[in-house]
PDB file of C-alpha atoms and ligand atoms in Angstrom:
ATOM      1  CA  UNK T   1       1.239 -66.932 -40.700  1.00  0.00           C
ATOM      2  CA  UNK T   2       3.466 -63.692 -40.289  1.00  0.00           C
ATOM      3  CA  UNK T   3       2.933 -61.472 -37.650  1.00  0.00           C
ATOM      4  CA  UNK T   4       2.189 -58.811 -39.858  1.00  0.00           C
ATOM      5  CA  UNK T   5      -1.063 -60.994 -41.279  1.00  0.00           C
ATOM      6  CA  UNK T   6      -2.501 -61.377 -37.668  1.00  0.00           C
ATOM      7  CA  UNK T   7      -2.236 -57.979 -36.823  1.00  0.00           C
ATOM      8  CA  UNK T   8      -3.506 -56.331 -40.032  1.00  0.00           C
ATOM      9  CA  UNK T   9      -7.298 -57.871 -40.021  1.00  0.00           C
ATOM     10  CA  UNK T  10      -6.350 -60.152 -43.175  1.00  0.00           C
ATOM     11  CA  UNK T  11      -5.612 -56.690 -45.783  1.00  0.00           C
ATOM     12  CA  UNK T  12      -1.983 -58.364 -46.725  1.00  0.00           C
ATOM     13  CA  UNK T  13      -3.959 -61.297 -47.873  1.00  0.00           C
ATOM     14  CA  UNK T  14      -5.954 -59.479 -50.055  1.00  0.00           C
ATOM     15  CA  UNK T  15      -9.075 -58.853 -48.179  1.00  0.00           C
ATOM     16  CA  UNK T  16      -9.948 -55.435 -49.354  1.00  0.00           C
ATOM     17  CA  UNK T  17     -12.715 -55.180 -46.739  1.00  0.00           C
ATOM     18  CA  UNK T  18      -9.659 -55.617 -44.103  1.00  0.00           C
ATOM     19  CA  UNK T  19      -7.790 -53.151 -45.270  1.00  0.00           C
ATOM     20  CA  UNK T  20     -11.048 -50.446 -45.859  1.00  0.00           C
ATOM     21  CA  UNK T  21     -11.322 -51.174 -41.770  1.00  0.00           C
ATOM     22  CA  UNK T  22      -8.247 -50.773 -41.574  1.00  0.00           C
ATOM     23  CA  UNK T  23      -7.362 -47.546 -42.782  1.00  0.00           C
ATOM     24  CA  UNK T  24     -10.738 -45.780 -41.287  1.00  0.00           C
ATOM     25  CA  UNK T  25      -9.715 -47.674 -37.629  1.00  0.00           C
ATOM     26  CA  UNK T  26      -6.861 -46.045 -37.954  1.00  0.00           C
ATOM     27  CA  UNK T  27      -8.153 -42.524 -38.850  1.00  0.00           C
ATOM     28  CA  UNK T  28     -10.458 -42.815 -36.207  1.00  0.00           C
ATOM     29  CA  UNK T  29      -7.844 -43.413 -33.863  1.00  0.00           C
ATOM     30  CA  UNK T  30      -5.359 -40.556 -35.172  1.00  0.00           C
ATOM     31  CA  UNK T  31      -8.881 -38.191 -34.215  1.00  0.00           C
ATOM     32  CA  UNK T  32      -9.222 -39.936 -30.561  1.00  0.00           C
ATOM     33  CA  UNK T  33      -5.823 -39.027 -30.001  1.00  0.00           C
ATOM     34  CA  UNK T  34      -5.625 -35.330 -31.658  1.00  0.00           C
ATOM     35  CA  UNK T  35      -8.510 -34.823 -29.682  1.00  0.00           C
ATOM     36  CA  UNK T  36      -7.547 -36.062 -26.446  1.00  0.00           C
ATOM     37  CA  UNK T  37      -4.349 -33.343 -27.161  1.00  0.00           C
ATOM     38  CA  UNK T  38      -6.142 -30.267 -28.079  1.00  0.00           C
ATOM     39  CA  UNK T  39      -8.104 -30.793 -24.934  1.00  0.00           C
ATOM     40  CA  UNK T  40      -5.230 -31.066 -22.585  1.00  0.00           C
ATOM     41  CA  UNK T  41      -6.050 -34.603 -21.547  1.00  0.00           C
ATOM     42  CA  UNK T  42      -3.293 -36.153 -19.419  1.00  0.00           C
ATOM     43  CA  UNK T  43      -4.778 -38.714 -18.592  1.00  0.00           C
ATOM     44  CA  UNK T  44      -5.572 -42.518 -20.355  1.00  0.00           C
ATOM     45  CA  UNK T  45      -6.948 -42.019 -23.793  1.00  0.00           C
ATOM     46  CA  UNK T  46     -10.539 -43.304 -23.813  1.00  0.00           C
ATOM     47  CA  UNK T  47     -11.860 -46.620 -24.546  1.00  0.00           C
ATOM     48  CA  UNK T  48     -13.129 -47.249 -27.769  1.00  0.00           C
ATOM     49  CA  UNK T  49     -15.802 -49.532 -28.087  1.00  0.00           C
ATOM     50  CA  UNK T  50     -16.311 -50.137 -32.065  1.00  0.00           C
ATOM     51  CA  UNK T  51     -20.364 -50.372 -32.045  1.00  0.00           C
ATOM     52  CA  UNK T  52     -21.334 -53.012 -34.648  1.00  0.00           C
ATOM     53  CA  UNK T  53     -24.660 -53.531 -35.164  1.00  0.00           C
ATOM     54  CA  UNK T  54     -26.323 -54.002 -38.196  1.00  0.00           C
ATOM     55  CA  UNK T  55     -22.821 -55.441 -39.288  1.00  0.00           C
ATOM     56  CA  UNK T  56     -21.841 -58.748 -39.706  1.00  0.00           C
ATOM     57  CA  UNK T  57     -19.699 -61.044 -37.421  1.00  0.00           C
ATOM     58  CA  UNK T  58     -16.785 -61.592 -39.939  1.00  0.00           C
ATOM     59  CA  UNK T  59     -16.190 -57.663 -39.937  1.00  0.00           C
ATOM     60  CA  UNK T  60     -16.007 -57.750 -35.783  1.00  0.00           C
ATOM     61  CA  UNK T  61     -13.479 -60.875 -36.347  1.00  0.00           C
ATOM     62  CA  UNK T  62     -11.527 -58.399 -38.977  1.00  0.00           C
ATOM     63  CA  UNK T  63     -11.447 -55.448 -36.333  1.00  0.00           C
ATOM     64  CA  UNK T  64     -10.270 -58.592 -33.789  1.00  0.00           C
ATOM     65  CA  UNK T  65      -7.367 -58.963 -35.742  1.00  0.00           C
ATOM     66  CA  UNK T  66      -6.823 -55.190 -35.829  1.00  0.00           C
ATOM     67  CA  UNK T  67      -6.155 -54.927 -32.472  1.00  0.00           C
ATOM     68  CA  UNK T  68     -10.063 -54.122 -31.415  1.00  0.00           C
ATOM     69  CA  UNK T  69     -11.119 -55.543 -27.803  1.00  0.00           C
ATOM     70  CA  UNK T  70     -13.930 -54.006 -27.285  1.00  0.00           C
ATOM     71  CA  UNK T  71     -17.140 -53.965 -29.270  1.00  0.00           C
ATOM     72  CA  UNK T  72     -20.957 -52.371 -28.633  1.00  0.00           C
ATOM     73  CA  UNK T  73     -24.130 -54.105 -29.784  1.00  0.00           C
ATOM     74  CA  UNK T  74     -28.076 -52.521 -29.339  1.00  0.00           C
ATOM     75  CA  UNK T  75     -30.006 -55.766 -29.601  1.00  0.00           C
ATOM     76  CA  UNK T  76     -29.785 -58.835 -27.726  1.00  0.00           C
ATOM     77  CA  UNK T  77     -30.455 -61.066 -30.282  1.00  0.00           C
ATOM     78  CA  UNK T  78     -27.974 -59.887 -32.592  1.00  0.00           C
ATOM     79  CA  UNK T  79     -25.632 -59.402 -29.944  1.00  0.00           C
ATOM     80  CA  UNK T  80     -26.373 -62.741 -28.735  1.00  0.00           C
ATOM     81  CA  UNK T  81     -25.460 -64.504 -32.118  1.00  0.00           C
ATOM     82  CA  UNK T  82     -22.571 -62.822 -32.787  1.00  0.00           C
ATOM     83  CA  UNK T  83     -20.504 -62.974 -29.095  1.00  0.00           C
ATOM     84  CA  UNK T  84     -21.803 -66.884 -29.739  1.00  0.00           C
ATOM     85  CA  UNK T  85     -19.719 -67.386 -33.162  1.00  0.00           C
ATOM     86  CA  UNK T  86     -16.806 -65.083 -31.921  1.00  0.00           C
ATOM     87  CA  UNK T  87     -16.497 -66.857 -28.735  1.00  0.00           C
ATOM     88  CA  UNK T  88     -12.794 -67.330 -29.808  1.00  0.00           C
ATOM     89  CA  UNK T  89     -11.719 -64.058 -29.711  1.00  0.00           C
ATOM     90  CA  UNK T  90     -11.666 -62.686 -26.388  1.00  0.00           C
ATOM     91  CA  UNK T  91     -13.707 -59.470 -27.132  1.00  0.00           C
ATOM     92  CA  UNK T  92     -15.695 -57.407 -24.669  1.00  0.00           C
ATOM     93  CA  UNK T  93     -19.088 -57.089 -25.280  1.00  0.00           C
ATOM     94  CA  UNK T  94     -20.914 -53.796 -24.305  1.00  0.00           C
ATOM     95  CA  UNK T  95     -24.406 -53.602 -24.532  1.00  0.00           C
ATOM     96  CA  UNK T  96     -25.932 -50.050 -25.482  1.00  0.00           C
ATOM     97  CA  UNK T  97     -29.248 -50.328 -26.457  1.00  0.00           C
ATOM     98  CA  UNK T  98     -32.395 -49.570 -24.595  1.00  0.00           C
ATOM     99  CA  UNK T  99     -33.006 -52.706 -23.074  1.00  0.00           C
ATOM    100  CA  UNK T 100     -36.388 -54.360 -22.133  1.00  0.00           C
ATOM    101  CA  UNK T 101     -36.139 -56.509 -18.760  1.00  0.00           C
ATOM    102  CA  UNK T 102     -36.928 -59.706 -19.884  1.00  0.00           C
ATOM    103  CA  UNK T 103     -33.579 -59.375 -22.336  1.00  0.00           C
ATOM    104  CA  UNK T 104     -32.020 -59.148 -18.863  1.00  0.00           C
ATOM    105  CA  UNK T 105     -31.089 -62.940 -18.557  1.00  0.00           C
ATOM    106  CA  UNK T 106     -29.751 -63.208 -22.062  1.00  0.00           C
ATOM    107  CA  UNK T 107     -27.383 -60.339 -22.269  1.00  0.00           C
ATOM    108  CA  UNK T 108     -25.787 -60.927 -18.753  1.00  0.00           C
ATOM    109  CA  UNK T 109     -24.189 -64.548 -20.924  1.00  0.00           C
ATOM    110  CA  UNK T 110     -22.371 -62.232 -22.861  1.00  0.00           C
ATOM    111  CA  UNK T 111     -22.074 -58.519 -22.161  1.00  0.00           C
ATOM    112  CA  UNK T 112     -19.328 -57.268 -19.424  1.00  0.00           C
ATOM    113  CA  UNK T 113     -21.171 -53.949 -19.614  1.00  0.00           C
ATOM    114  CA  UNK T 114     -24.462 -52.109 -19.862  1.00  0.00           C
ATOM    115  CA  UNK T 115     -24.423 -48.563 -20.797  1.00  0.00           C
ATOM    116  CA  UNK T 116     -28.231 -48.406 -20.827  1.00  0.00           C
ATOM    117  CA  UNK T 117     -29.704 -48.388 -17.545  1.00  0.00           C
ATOM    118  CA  UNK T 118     -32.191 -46.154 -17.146  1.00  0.00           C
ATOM    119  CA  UNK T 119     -34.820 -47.213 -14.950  1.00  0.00           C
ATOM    120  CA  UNK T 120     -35.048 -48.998 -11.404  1.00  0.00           C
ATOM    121  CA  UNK T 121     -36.601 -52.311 -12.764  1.00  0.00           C
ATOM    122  CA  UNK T 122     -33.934 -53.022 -15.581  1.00  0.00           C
ATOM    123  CA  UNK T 123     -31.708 -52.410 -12.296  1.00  0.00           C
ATOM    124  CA  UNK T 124     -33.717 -55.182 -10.254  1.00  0.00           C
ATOM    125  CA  UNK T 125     -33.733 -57.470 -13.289  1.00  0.00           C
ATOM    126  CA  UNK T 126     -29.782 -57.102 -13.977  1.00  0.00           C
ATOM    127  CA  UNK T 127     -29.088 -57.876 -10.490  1.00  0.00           C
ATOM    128  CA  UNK T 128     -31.507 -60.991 -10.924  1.00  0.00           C
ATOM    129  CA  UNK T 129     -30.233 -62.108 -13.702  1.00  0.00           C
ATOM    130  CA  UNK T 130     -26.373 -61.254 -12.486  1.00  0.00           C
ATOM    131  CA  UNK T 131     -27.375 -63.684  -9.798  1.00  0.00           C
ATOM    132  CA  UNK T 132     -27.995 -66.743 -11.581  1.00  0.00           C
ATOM    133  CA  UNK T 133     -25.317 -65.880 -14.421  1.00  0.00           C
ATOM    134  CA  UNK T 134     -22.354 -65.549 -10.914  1.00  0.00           C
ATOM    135  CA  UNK T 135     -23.934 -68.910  -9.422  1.00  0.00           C
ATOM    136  CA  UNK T 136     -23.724 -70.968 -12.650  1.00  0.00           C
ATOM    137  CA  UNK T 137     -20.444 -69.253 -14.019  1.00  0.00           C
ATOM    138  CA  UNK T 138     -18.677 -67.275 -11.741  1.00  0.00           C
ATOM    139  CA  UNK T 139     -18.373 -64.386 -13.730  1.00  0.00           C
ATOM    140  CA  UNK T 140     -17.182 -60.682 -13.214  1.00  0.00           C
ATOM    141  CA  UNK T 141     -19.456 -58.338 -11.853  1.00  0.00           C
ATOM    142  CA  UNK T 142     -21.512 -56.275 -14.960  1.00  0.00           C
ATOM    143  CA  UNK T 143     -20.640 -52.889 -15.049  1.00  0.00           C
ATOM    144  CA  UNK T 144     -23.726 -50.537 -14.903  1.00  0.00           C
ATOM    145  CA  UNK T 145     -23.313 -47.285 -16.901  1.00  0.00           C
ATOM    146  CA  UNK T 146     -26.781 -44.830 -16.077  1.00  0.00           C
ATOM    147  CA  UNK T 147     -27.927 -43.582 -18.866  1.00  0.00           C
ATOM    148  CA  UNK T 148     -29.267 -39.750 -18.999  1.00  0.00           C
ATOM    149  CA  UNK T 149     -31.548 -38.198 -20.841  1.00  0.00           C
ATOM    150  CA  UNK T 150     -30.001 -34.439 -22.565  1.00  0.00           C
ATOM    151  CA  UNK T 151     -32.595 -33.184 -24.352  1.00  0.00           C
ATOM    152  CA  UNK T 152     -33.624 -30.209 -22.877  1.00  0.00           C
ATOM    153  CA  UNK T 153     -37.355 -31.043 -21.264  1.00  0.00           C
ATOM    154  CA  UNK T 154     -39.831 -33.572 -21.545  1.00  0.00           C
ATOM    155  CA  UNK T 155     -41.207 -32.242 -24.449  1.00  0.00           C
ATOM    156  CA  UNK T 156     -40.919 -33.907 -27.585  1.00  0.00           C
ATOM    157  CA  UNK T 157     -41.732 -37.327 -27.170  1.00  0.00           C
ATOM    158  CA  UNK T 158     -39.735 -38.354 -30.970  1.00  0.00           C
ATOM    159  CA  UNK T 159     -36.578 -36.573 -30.117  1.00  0.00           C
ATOM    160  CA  UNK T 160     -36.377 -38.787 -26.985  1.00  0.00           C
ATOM    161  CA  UNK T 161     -32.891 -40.805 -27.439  1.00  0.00           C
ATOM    162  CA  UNK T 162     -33.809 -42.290 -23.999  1.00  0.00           C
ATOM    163  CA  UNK T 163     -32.342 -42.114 -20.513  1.00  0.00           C
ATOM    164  CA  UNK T 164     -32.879 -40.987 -16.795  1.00  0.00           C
ATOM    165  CA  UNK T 165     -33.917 -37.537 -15.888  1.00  0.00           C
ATOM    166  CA  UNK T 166     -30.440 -35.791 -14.579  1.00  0.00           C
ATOM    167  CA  UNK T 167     -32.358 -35.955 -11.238  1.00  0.00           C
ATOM    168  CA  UNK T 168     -32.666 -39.436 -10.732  1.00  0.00           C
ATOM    169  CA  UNK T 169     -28.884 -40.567 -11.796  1.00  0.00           C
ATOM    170  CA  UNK T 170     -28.372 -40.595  -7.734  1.00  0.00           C
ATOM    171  CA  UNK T 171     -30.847 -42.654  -6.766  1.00  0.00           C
ATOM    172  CA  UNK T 172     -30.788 -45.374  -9.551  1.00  0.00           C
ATOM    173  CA  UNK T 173     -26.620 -45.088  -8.517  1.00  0.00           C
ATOM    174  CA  UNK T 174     -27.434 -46.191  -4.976  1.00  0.00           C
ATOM    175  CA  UNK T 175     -29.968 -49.276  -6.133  1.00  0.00           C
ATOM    176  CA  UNK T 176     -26.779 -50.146  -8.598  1.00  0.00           C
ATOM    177  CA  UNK T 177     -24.629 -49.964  -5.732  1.00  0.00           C
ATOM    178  CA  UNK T 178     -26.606 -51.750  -3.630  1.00  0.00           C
ATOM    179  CA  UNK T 179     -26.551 -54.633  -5.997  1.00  0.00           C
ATOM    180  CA  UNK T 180     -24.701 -57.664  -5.619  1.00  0.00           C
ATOM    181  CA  UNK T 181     -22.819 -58.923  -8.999  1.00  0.00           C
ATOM    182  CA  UNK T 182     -23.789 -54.909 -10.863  1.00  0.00           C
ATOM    183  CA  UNK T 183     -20.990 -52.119 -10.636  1.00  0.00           C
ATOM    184  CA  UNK T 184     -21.526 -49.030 -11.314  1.00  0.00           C
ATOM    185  CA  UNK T 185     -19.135 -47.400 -14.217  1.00  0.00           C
ATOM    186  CA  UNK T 186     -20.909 -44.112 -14.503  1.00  0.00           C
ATOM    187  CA  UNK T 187     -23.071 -41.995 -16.773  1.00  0.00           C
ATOM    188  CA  UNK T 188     -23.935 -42.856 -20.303  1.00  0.00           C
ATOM    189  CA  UNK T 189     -25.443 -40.308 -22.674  1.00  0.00           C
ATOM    190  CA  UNK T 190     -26.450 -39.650 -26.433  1.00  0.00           C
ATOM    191  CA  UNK T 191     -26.168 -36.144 -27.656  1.00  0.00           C
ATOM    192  CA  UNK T 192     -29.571 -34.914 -28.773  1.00  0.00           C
ATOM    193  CA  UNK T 193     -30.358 -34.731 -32.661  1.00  0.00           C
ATOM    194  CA  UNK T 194     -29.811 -31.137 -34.282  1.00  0.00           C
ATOM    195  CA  UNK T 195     -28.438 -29.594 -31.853  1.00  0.00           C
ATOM    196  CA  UNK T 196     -24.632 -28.920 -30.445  1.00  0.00           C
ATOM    197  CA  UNK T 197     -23.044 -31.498 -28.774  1.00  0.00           C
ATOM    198  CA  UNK T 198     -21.009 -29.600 -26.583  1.00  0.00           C
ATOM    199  CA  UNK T 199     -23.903 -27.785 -23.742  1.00  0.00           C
ATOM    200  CA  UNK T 200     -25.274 -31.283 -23.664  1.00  0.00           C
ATOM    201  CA  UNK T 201     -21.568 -33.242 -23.003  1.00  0.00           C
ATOM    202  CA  UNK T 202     -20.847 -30.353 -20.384  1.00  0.00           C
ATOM    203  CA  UNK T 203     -24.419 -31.471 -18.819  1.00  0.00           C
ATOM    204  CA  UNK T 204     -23.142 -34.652 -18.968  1.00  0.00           C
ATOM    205  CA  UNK T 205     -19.977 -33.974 -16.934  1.00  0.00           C
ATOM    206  CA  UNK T 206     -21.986 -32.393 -14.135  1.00  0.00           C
ATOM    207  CA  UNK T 207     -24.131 -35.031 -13.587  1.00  0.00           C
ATOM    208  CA  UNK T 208     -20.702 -37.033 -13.760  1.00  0.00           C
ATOM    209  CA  UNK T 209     -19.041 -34.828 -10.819  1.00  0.00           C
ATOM    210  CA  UNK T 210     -22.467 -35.231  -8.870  1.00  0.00           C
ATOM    211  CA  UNK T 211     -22.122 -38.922  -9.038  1.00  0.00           C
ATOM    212  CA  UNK T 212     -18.820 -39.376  -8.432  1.00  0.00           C
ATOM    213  CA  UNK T 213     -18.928 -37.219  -5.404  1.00  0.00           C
ATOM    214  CA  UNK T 214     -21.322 -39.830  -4.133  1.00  0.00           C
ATOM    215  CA  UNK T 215     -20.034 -42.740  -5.570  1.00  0.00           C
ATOM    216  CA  UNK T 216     -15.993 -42.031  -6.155  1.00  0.00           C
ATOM    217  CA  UNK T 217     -15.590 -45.263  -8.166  1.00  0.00           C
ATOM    218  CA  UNK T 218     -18.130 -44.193 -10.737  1.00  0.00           C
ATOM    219  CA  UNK T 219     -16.245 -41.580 -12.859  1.00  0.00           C
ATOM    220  CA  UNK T 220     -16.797 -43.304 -16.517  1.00  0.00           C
ATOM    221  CA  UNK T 221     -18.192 -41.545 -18.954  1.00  0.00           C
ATOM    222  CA  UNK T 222     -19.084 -43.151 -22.043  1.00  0.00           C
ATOM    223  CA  UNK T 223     -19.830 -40.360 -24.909  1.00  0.00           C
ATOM    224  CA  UNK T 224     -19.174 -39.772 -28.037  1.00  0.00           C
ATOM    225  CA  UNK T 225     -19.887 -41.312 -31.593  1.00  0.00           C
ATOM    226  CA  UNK T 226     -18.518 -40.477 -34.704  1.00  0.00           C
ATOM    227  CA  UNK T 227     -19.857 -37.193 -35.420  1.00  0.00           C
ATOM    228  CA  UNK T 228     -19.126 -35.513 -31.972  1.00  0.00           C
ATOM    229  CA  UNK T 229     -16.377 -37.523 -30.478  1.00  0.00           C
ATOM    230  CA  UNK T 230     -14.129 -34.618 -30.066  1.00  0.00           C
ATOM    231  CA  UNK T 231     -16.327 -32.660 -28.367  1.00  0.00           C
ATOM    232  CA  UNK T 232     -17.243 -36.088 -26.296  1.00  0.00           C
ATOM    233  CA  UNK T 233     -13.260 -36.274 -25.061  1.00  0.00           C
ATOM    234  CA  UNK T 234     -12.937 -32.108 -25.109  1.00  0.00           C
ATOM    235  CA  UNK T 235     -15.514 -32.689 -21.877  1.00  0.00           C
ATOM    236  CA  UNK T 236     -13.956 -36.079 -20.289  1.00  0.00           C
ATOM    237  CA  UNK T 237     -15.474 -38.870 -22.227  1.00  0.00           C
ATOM    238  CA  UNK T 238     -13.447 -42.470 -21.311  1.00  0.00           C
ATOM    239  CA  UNK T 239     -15.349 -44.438 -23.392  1.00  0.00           C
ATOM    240  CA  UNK T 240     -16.391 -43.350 -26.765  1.00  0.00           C
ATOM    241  CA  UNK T 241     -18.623 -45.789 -28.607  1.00  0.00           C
ATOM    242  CA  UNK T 242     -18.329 -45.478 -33.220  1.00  0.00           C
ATOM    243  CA  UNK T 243     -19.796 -47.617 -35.552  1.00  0.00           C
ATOM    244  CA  UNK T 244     -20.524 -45.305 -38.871  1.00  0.00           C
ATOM    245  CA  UNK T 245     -17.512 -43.731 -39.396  1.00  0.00           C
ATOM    246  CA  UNK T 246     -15.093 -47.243 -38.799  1.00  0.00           C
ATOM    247  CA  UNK T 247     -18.202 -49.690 -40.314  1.00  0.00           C
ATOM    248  CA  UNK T 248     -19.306 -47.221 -42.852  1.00  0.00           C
ATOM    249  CA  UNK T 249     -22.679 -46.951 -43.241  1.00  0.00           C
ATOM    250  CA  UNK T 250     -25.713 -49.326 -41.770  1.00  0.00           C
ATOM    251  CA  UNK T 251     -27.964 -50.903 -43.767  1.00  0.00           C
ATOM    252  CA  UNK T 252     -31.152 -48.471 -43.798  1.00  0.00           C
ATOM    253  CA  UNK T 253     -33.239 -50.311 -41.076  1.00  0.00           C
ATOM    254  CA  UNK T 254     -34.482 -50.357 -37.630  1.00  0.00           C
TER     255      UNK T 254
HETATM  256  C1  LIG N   1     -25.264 -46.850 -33.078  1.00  0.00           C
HETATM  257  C2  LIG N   1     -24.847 -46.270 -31.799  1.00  0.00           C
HETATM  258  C3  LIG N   1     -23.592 -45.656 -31.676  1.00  0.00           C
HETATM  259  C4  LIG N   1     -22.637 -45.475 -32.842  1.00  0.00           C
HETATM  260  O1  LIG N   1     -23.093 -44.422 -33.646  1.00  0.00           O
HETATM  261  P1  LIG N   1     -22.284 -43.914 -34.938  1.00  0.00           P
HETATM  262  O2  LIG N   1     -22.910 -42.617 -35.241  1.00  0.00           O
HETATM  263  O3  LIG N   1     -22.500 -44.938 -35.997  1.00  0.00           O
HETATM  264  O4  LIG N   1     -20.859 -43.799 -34.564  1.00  0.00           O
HETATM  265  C5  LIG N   1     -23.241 -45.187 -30.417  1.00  0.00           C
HETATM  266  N1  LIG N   1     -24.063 -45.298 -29.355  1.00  0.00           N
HETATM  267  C6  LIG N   1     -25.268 -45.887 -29.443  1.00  0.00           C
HETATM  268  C7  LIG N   1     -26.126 -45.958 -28.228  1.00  0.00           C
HETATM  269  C8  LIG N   1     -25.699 -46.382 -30.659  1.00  0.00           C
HETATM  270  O5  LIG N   1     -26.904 -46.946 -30.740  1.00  0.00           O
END
């Protein structure tokens, strides 16, 4: 095999899926970077974290090939099945999907990060489970990204995209901290349905200055899919997590 048929995802041997990723990896990318111009960003250009759910595990071995190394999943099971069959190729696995404790266990075999953690029990049981996973394996530690809530007030229960109140980031930050075998990344958030992305991403990077002045370690902030990444990076996203507009579309469920 050439080098040019590893690194293009299989399209020179006539897999037209390949070379469909291919071409929208590569337009996504051209955005990330345009974007990380017209804001003035000197600094690294965010992670992108191709989120593949719904999608199956021969696509995430295509975007392998293309050169991706880090991919997001939102249920364990799923998750679970595919990091199992693509054990081969060296991907990071980032979990960002609300997450019930008892998955706890389960997606500490295979995730590196969480970018979900919204609550002080799902802290308790990630530090459990981190426990057991370090004794048996000796893995990293499992970076912790908080998640927060943007949507304006409590009010309407369906809009809900899930998260901690802006007011609580600190003190699930210091339980994370606390932690043996968690580290905390930063903030995590989801721009709220039909509305502007951008007063909720400048939210965002307040509660991001607030925790970093705390915690100076902590400054990740992963925001931004692939309707609003630019406005994710124009307010300091470093890790921007797309599945629609490099996947195409999901199947219509869940
Ligand atoms: C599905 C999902 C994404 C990717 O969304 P796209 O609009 O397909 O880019 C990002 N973040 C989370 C939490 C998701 O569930």
């Amino acid at each position: 095999m050439t080098d040019s048929a590893l690194n293009d995802g299989g399209a020179a041997a006539g897999d037209p899926r390949a070379a469909e990723l291919a071409g929208r990896l590569e337009a996504v990318r051209r955005r990330i970077s345009s974007a990380a111009a017209a804001a003035g960003r000197t600094d690294r250009l965010p992670t992108l974290i191709v989120v593949t759910k719904f999608h199956p595990a021969e696509d995430i071995r295509r975007l392998a090939a293309l050169g991706v190394t880090d991919v997001g999943e939102n249920r364990d099971q799923e998750a679970a099945g595919k990091a199992g069959i693509l054990a081969d190729c060296g991907l990071t696995w980032h979990f960002v999907g609300q997450l019930q404790t008892k998955k706890a266990k389960s997606v500490v075999r295979y995730a590196s990060a969480v970018h979900s953690v919204d609550r002080p029990q799902l802290v308790d049981a990630l530090a459990k489970a981190m426990q057991n996973e370090r004794a048996a394996t000796g893995r990293a530690p499992l970076d912790c990204f908080i998640q927060v809530n943007l949507e304006d007030q409590a009010g309407d229960a369906g809009a809900h995209r899930g998260g901690a109140a802006p007011e609580d980031v600190l003190l699930l930050a210091d339980r994370i901290a606390a932690a043996d075998g968690l580290r905390l990344a930063g903030v995590m958030a989801v721009a709220p349905l039909g509305a502007p992305p951008e007063p909720a991403f400048a939210k965002l990077a307040v509660v991001s200055s607030q925790l970093v002045a705390q915690h100076p370690g902590a400054s990740a902030i992963s925001a931004g899919m692939s309707q609003d990444l630019e406005a994710a990076i124009a307010f300091g996203a470093t890790h921007l997590r797309i599945g629609s507009d490099i996947l195409g579309s999901r199947p219509a469920v869940g």
